[in-house]
């Protein structure tokens, strides 16, 4: 069982930055896909960014150029650097992992963290 624990959320003003972290209970170099997702009140969960085992990132159009996903295999930690934050980025952010999926896009990941709240005020 993969345990994921997010941290780094908080409240910032528009234009500010936050860095989310996700610690994993397993060696992340063995995980095919890891990703960040978010869910705002009344909306469906959506993918924000994902990274595959070799380290190739992918992003939702809404965050391209502003967010950067990365991972540190030595620390078994996934990161999401969020810059130029907008009020519409306000949501609960979740870390997810899937040991075996081939495509890192989509929301059907197996393992999920509990989430960390990000609130961006205008």
Short mmCIF file of N, CA and C in Angstrom, two decimals:
data_model
loop_
_atom_site.label_atom_id
_atom_site.label_comp_id
_atom_site.label_asym_id
_atom_site.label_seq_id
_atom_site.Cartn_x
_atom_site.Cartn_y
_atom_site.Cartn_z
N UNK A 1 0.84 -1.18 0.00
CA UNK A 1 0.00 0.00 0.00
C UNK A 1 0.88 1.24 0.00
N UNK A 2 0.59 2.17 -0.89
CA UNK A 2 1.35 3.41 -0.98
C UNK A 2 0.66 4.48 -0.16
N UNK A 3 1.37 5.05 0.78
CA UNK A 3 0.85 6.16 1.58
C UNK A 3 1.43 7.47 1.03
N UNK A 4 0.56 8.45 0.85
CA UNK A 4 0.97 9.75 0.33
C UNK A 4 0.52 10.84 1.29
N UNK A 5 1.42 11.75 1.62
CA UNK A 5 1.10 12.83 2.55
C UNK A 5 1.50 14.16 1.93
N UNK A 6 0.50 15.01 1.69
CA UNK A 6 0.74 16.32 1.11
C UNK A 6 1.01 17.36 2.19
N UNK A 7 1.76 18.39 1.82
CA UNK A 7 1.98 19.53 2.69
C UNK A 7 2.28 20.75 1.83
N UNK A 8 2.24 21.92 2.44
CA UNK A 8 2.63 23.13 1.74
C UNK A 8 1.50 24.03 1.30
N UNK A 9 0.27 23.60 1.50
CA UNK A 9 -0.85 24.46 1.12
C UNK A 9 -0.94 25.66 2.04
N UNK A 10 -1.81 26.59 1.68
CA UNK A 10 -1.99 27.78 2.50
C UNK A 10 -2.77 28.83 1.75
N UNK A 11 -2.75 30.02 2.30
CA UNK A 11 -3.47 31.15 1.71
C UNK A 11 -2.47 32.17 1.20
N UNK A 12 -2.66 32.59 -0.03
CA UNK A 12 -1.78 33.59 -0.63
C UNK A 12 -2.63 34.57 -1.44
N UNK A 13 -2.04 35.71 -1.74
CA UNK A 13 -2.71 36.66 -2.62
C UNK A 13 -2.40 36.32 -4.07
N UNK A 14 -3.26 36.78 -4.95
CA UNK A 14 -3.06 36.57 -6.37
C UNK A 14 -1.68 37.08 -6.78
N UNK A 15 -1.01 36.29 -7.62
CA UNK A 15 0.34 36.61 -8.03
C UNK A 15 1.42 35.97 -7.18
N UNK A 16 1.01 35.41 -6.06
CA UNK A 16 1.96 34.79 -5.15
C UNK A 16 2.34 33.38 -5.57
N UNK A 17 3.15 32.74 -4.73
CA UNK A 17 3.66 31.41 -5.01
C UNK A 17 3.50 30.49 -3.82
N UNK A 18 3.38 29.21 -4.10
CA UNK A 18 3.39 28.17 -3.08
C UNK A 18 4.10 26.95 -3.66
N UNK A 19 4.70 26.16 -2.79
CA UNK A 19 5.26 24.88 -3.22
C UNK A 19 4.63 23.77 -2.40
N UNK A 20 3.97 22.87 -3.10
CA UNK A 20 3.38 21.70 -2.46
C UNK A 20 4.38 20.55 -2.48
N UNK A 21 4.34 19.76 -1.43
CA UNK A 21 5.18 18.57 -1.35
C UNK A 21 4.30 17.36 -1.07
N UNK A 22 4.74 16.21 -1.53
CA UNK A 22 4.02 14.96 -1.31
C UNK A 22 5.04 13.88 -0.98
N UNK A 23 5.04 13.46 0.27
CA UNK A 23 5.94 12.40 0.69
C UNK A 23 5.30 11.05 0.48
N UNK A 24 6.08 10.11 -0.05
CA UNK A 24 5.56 8.77 -0.32
C UNK A 24 6.22 7.75 0.60
N UNK A 25 5.48 6.68 0.87
CA UNK A 25 5.96 5.62 1.77
C UNK A 25 6.76 4.54 1.03
N UNK A 26 6.90 4.72 -0.29
CA UNK A 26 7.65 3.76 -1.09
C UNK A 26 8.69 4.50 -1.92
N UNK A 27 9.58 3.73 -2.53
CA UNK A 27 10.57 4.34 -3.42
C UNK A 27 9.86 4.84 -4.68
N UNK A 28 9.86 6.15 -4.89
CA UNK A 28 9.07 6.69 -6.01
C UNK A 28 9.71 6.41 -7.35
N UNK A 29 10.98 6.00 -7.36
CA UNK A 29 11.60 5.69 -8.65
C UNK A 29 10.91 4.48 -9.30
N UNK A 30 10.18 3.71 -8.48
CA UNK A 30 9.49 2.52 -8.99
C UNK A 30 8.06 2.81 -9.43
N UNK A 31 7.61 4.05 -9.29
CA UNK A 31 6.22 4.42 -9.61
C UNK A 31 6.13 4.93 -11.04
N UNK A 32 5.25 4.35 -11.83
CA UNK A 32 5.11 4.76 -13.23
C UNK A 32 4.62 6.20 -13.38
N UNK A 33 3.60 6.55 -12.60
CA UNK A 33 2.99 7.88 -12.73
C UNK A 33 2.70 8.49 -11.37
N UNK A 34 3.03 9.75 -11.22
CA UNK A 34 2.61 10.52 -10.06
C UNK A 34 2.01 11.83 -10.57
N UNK A 35 1.04 12.32 -9.83
CA UNK A 35 0.39 13.53 -10.32
C UNK A 35 -0.20 14.37 -9.21
N UNK A 36 -0.51 15.58 -9.58
CA UNK A 36 -1.24 16.51 -8.73
C UNK A 36 -2.61 16.78 -9.34
N UNK A 37 -3.60 16.74 -8.50
CA UNK A 37 -4.98 16.98 -8.91
C UNK A 37 -5.57 18.03 -7.98
N UNK A 38 -6.67 18.64 -8.40
CA UNK A 38 -7.33 19.60 -7.53
C UNK A 38 -8.83 19.50 -7.70
N UNK A 39 -9.51 19.89 -6.64
CA UNK A 39 -10.96 19.90 -6.67
C UNK A 39 -11.47 21.11 -5.92
N UNK A 40 -12.18 21.94 -6.64
CA UNK A 40 -12.80 23.12 -6.05
C UNK A 40 -14.22 22.78 -5.64
N UNK A 41 -14.78 23.50 -4.69
CA UNK A 41 -16.15 23.21 -4.26
C UNK A 41 -17.12 23.23 -5.43
N UNK A 42 -17.93 22.17 -5.53
CA UNK A 42 -18.93 22.10 -6.58
C UNK A 42 -18.40 21.70 -7.94
N UNK A 43 -17.11 21.40 -8.01
CA UNK A 43 -16.53 21.03 -9.30
C UNK A 43 -15.93 19.63 -9.23
N UNK A 44 -15.72 19.04 -10.39
CA UNK A 44 -15.10 17.73 -10.44
C UNK A 44 -13.59 17.83 -10.22
N UNK A 45 -13.02 16.73 -9.75
CA UNK A 45 -11.57 16.69 -9.59
C UNK A 45 -10.93 16.74 -10.97
N UNK A 46 -9.86 17.53 -11.08
CA UNK A 46 -9.20 17.67 -12.37
C UNK A 46 -7.69 17.49 -12.22
N UNK A 47 -7.09 16.99 -13.27
CA UNK A 47 -5.65 16.85 -13.26
C UNK A 47 -4.96 18.19 -13.45
N UNK A 48 -3.90 18.42 -12.70
CA UNK A 48 -3.13 19.65 -12.79
C UNK A 48 -1.81 19.40 -13.49
N UNK A 49 -1.10 18.39 -13.02
CA UNK A 49 0.21 18.06 -13.58
C UNK A 49 0.53 16.62 -13.25
N UNK A 50 1.32 16.00 -14.09
CA UNK A 50 1.73 14.62 -13.87
C UNK A 50 3.18 14.45 -14.31
N UNK A 51 3.79 13.40 -13.79
CA UNK A 51 5.18 13.13 -14.16
C UNK A 51 5.36 11.62 -14.22
N UNK A 52 6.03 11.15 -15.25
CA UNK A 52 6.22 9.71 -15.39
C UNK A 52 7.52 9.27 -14.75
N UNK A 53 7.78 7.96 -14.84
CA UNK A 53 8.95 7.43 -14.15
C UNK A 53 10.25 8.08 -14.60
N UNK A 54 10.46 8.27 -15.93
CA UNK A 54 11.71 8.93 -16.35
C UNK A 54 11.78 10.41 -15.96
N UNK A 55 10.63 11.00 -15.61
CA UNK A 55 10.62 12.40 -15.21
C UNK A 55 10.02 13.35 -16.22
N UNK A 56 9.32 12.84 -17.21
CA UNK A 56 8.69 13.69 -18.20
C UNK A 56 7.40 14.28 -17.63
N UNK A 57 7.29 15.61 -17.61
CA UNK A 57 6.10 16.24 -17.04
C UNK A 57 5.02 16.50 -18.08
N UNK A 58 3.80 16.64 -17.60
CA UNK A 58 2.69 17.09 -18.44
C UNK A 58 1.82 17.98 -17.58
N UNK A 59 1.14 18.94 -18.23
CA UNK A 59 0.38 19.95 -17.50
C UNK A 59 -0.97 20.20 -18.12
N UNK A 60 -1.91 20.57 -17.29
CA UNK A 60 -3.17 21.07 -17.79
C UNK A 60 -2.92 22.43 -18.43
N UNK A 61 -3.69 22.75 -19.46
CA UNK A 61 -3.51 24.02 -20.15
C UNK A 61 -3.63 25.21 -19.20
N UNK A 62 -4.48 25.08 -18.21
CA UNK A 62 -4.75 26.21 -17.31
C UNK A 62 -3.56 26.57 -16.42
N UNK A 63 -2.58 25.66 -16.30
CA UNK A 63 -1.45 25.94 -15.42
C UNK A 63 -0.11 25.98 -16.14
N UNK A 64 -0.12 25.70 -17.44
CA UNK A 64 1.13 25.71 -18.20
C UNK A 64 1.83 27.06 -18.09
N UNK A 65 3.12 27.01 -17.84
CA UNK A 65 3.90 28.24 -17.70
C UNK A 65 3.87 28.82 -16.31
N UNK A 66 3.01 28.31 -15.45
CA UNK A 66 2.91 28.83 -14.08
C UNK A 66 3.29 27.78 -13.03
N UNK A 67 2.96 26.53 -13.30
CA UNK A 67 3.22 25.45 -12.35
C UNK A 67 4.32 24.55 -12.89
N UNK A 68 5.10 23.98 -11.97
CA UNK A 68 6.15 23.05 -12.34
C UNK A 68 6.09 21.84 -11.42
N UNK A 69 5.97 20.66 -12.01
CA UNK A 69 5.99 19.42 -11.24
C UNK A 69 7.40 18.84 -11.30
N UNK A 70 7.83 18.29 -10.18
CA UNK A 70 9.14 17.67 -10.13
C UNK A 70 9.14 16.61 -9.05
N UNK A 71 10.17 15.79 -9.03
CA UNK A 71 10.27 14.77 -8.00
C UNK A 71 11.72 14.58 -7.60
N UNK A 72 11.91 14.18 -6.37
CA UNK A 72 13.23 13.88 -5.85
C UNK A 72 13.21 12.42 -5.42
N UNK A 73 13.79 11.56 -6.22
CA UNK A 73 13.75 10.13 -5.92
C UNK A 73 14.47 9.82 -4.60
N UNK A 74 15.53 10.55 -4.31
CA UNK A 74 16.29 10.28 -3.09
C UNK A 74 15.47 10.58 -1.83
N UNK A 75 14.56 11.54 -1.95
CA UNK A 75 13.72 11.92 -0.81
C UNK A 75 12.33 11.31 -0.90
N UNK A 76 12.06 10.56 -1.97
CA UNK A 76 10.73 9.98 -2.18
C UNK A 76 9.64 11.04 -2.07
N UNK A 77 9.87 12.16 -2.70
CA UNK A 77 8.97 13.30 -2.59
C UNK A 77 8.65 13.88 -3.96
N UNK A 78 7.38 14.20 -4.14
CA UNK A 78 6.87 14.86 -5.34
C UNK A 78 6.59 16.31 -4.97
N UNK A 79 6.85 17.21 -5.92
CA UNK A 79 6.65 18.63 -5.66
C UNK A 79 5.75 19.26 -6.73
N UNK A 80 5.12 20.35 -6.35
CA UNK A 80 4.42 21.19 -7.31
C UNK A 80 4.73 22.64 -6.94
N UNK A 81 5.54 23.28 -7.77
CA UNK A 81 5.83 24.69 -7.59
C UNK A 81 4.76 25.48 -8.33
N UNK A 82 4.07 26.34 -7.61
CA UNK A 82 2.97 27.10 -8.19
C UNK A 82 3.31 28.59 -8.11
N UNK A 83 3.45 29.20 -9.26
CA UNK A 83 3.75 30.63 -9.34
C UNK A 83 2.60 31.37 -10.01
N UNK A 84 2.59 32.67 -9.88
CA UNK A 84 1.56 33.51 -10.50
C UNK A 84 0.17 32.96 -10.21
N UNK A 85 -0.07 32.67 -8.97
CA UNK A 85 -1.35 32.06 -8.59
C UNK A 85 -2.51 33.00 -8.84
N UNK A 86 -3.62 32.39 -9.21
CA UNK A 86 -4.85 33.13 -9.51
C UNK A 86 -5.96 32.65 -8.57
N UNK A 87 -6.97 33.47 -8.35
CA UNK A 87 -8.08 33.03 -7.50
C UNK A 87 -8.71 31.72 -7.98
N UNK A 88 -8.73 31.51 -9.29
CA UNK A 88 -9.31 30.28 -9.81
C UNK A 88 -8.47 29.04 -9.54
N UNK A 89 -7.28 29.21 -8.99
CA UNK A 89 -6.48 28.07 -8.55
C UNK A 89 -6.89 27.58 -7.17
N UNK A 90 -7.78 28.29 -6.53
CA UNK A 90 -8.24 27.89 -5.21
C UNK A 90 -8.93 26.53 -5.26
N UNK A 91 -8.44 25.59 -4.47
CA UNK A 91 -8.97 24.22 -4.47
C UNK A 91 -8.24 23.39 -3.42
N UNK A 92 -8.77 22.20 -3.19
CA UNK A 92 -8.03 21.19 -2.45
C UNK A 92 -7.13 20.48 -3.45
N UNK A 93 -5.86 20.40 -3.13
CA UNK A 93 -4.90 19.77 -4.03
C UNK A 93 -4.51 18.39 -3.48
N UNK A 94 -4.54 17.42 -4.37
CA UNK A 94 -4.26 16.04 -4.00
C UNK A 94 -3.05 15.52 -4.79
N UNK A 95 -2.27 14.73 -4.11
CA UNK A 95 -1.18 13.99 -4.73
C UNK A 95 -1.70 12.58 -5.02
N UNK A 96 -1.27 12.01 -6.13
CA UNK A 96 -1.70 10.66 -6.47
C UNK A 96 -0.56 9.89 -7.11
N UNK A 97 -0.66 8.58 -7.01
CA UNK A 97 0.38 7.72 -7.58
C UNK A 97 -0.24 6.45 -8.14
N UNK A 98 0.38 5.96 -9.18
CA UNK A 98 -0.07 4.70 -9.76
C UNK A 98 1.16 3.93 -10.21
N UNK A 99 1.34 2.77 -9.63
CA UNK A 99 2.56 2.01 -9.88
C UNK A 99 2.66 1.53 -11.31
N UNK A 100 1.50 1.23 -11.93
CA UNK A 100 1.55 0.47 -13.17
C UNK A 100 0.88 1.12 -14.38
N UNK A 101 0.15 2.23 -14.21
CA UNK A 101 -0.57 2.77 -15.36
C UNK A 101 0.40 3.22 -16.43
N UNK A 102 -0.01 3.13 -17.69
CA UNK A 102 0.87 3.47 -18.79
C UNK A 102 0.78 4.94 -19.16
N UNK A 103 -0.42 5.50 -19.10
CA UNK A 103 -0.60 6.91 -19.41
C UNK A 103 -0.81 7.68 -18.11
N UNK A 104 -0.06 8.75 -17.94
CA UNK A 104 -0.14 9.50 -16.69
C UNK A 104 -1.26 10.54 -16.70
N UNK A 105 -1.97 10.68 -17.80
CA UNK A 105 -3.10 11.60 -17.84
C UNK A 105 -4.36 10.89 -17.33
N UNK A 106 -5.36 11.69 -16.96
CA UNK A 106 -6.58 11.10 -16.43
C UNK A 106 -6.58 11.05 -14.91
N UNK A 107 -7.74 10.80 -14.33
CA UNK A 107 -7.87 10.85 -12.88
C UNK A 107 -7.94 9.48 -12.22
N UNK A 108 -7.86 8.40 -12.95
CA UNK A 108 -8.03 7.06 -12.40
C UNK A 108 -6.82 6.48 -11.70
N UNK A 109 -6.16 7.29 -10.86
CA UNK A 109 -5.01 6.80 -10.12
C UNK A 109 -5.45 5.92 -8.97
N UNK A 110 -4.56 5.03 -8.54
CA UNK A 110 -4.91 4.07 -7.50
C UNK A 110 -4.74 4.64 -6.09
N UNK A 111 -3.64 5.35 -5.87
CA UNK A 111 -3.31 5.81 -4.51
C UNK A 111 -3.43 7.33 -4.43
N UNK A 112 -4.07 7.78 -3.35
CA UNK A 112 -4.34 9.21 -3.17
C UNK A 112 -3.96 9.67 -1.78
N UNK A 113 -3.50 10.90 -1.69
CA UNK A 113 -3.28 11.53 -0.40
C UNK A 113 -4.57 12.15 0.11
N UNK A 114 -4.48 12.78 1.28
CA UNK A 114 -5.66 13.37 1.92
C UNK A 114 -5.93 14.79 1.42
N UNK A 115 -4.97 15.40 0.78
CA UNK A 115 -5.17 16.72 0.22
C UNK A 115 -4.63 17.84 1.09
N UNK A 116 -4.33 18.95 0.43
CA UNK A 116 -3.90 20.16 1.12
C UNK A 116 -4.60 21.34 0.45
N UNK A 117 -5.12 22.25 1.27
CA UNK A 117 -5.94 23.35 0.76
C UNK A 117 -5.06 24.50 0.26
N UNK A 118 -5.39 24.99 -0.91
CA UNK A 118 -4.76 26.19 -1.46
C UNK A 118 -5.85 27.23 -1.69
N UNK A 119 -5.66 28.39 -1.10
CA UNK A 119 -6.63 29.48 -1.25
C UNK A 119 -5.91 30.72 -1.76
N UNK A 120 -6.40 31.25 -2.89
CA UNK A 120 -5.78 32.42 -3.50
C UNK A 120 -6.81 33.55 -3.49
N UNK A 121 -6.46 34.64 -2.85
CA UNK A 121 -7.37 35.77 -2.75
C UNK A 121 -6.98 36.85 -3.76
N UNK A 122 -7.98 37.57 -4.21
CA UNK A 122 -7.74 38.63 -5.22
C UNK A 122 -7.39 39.95 -4.57
#
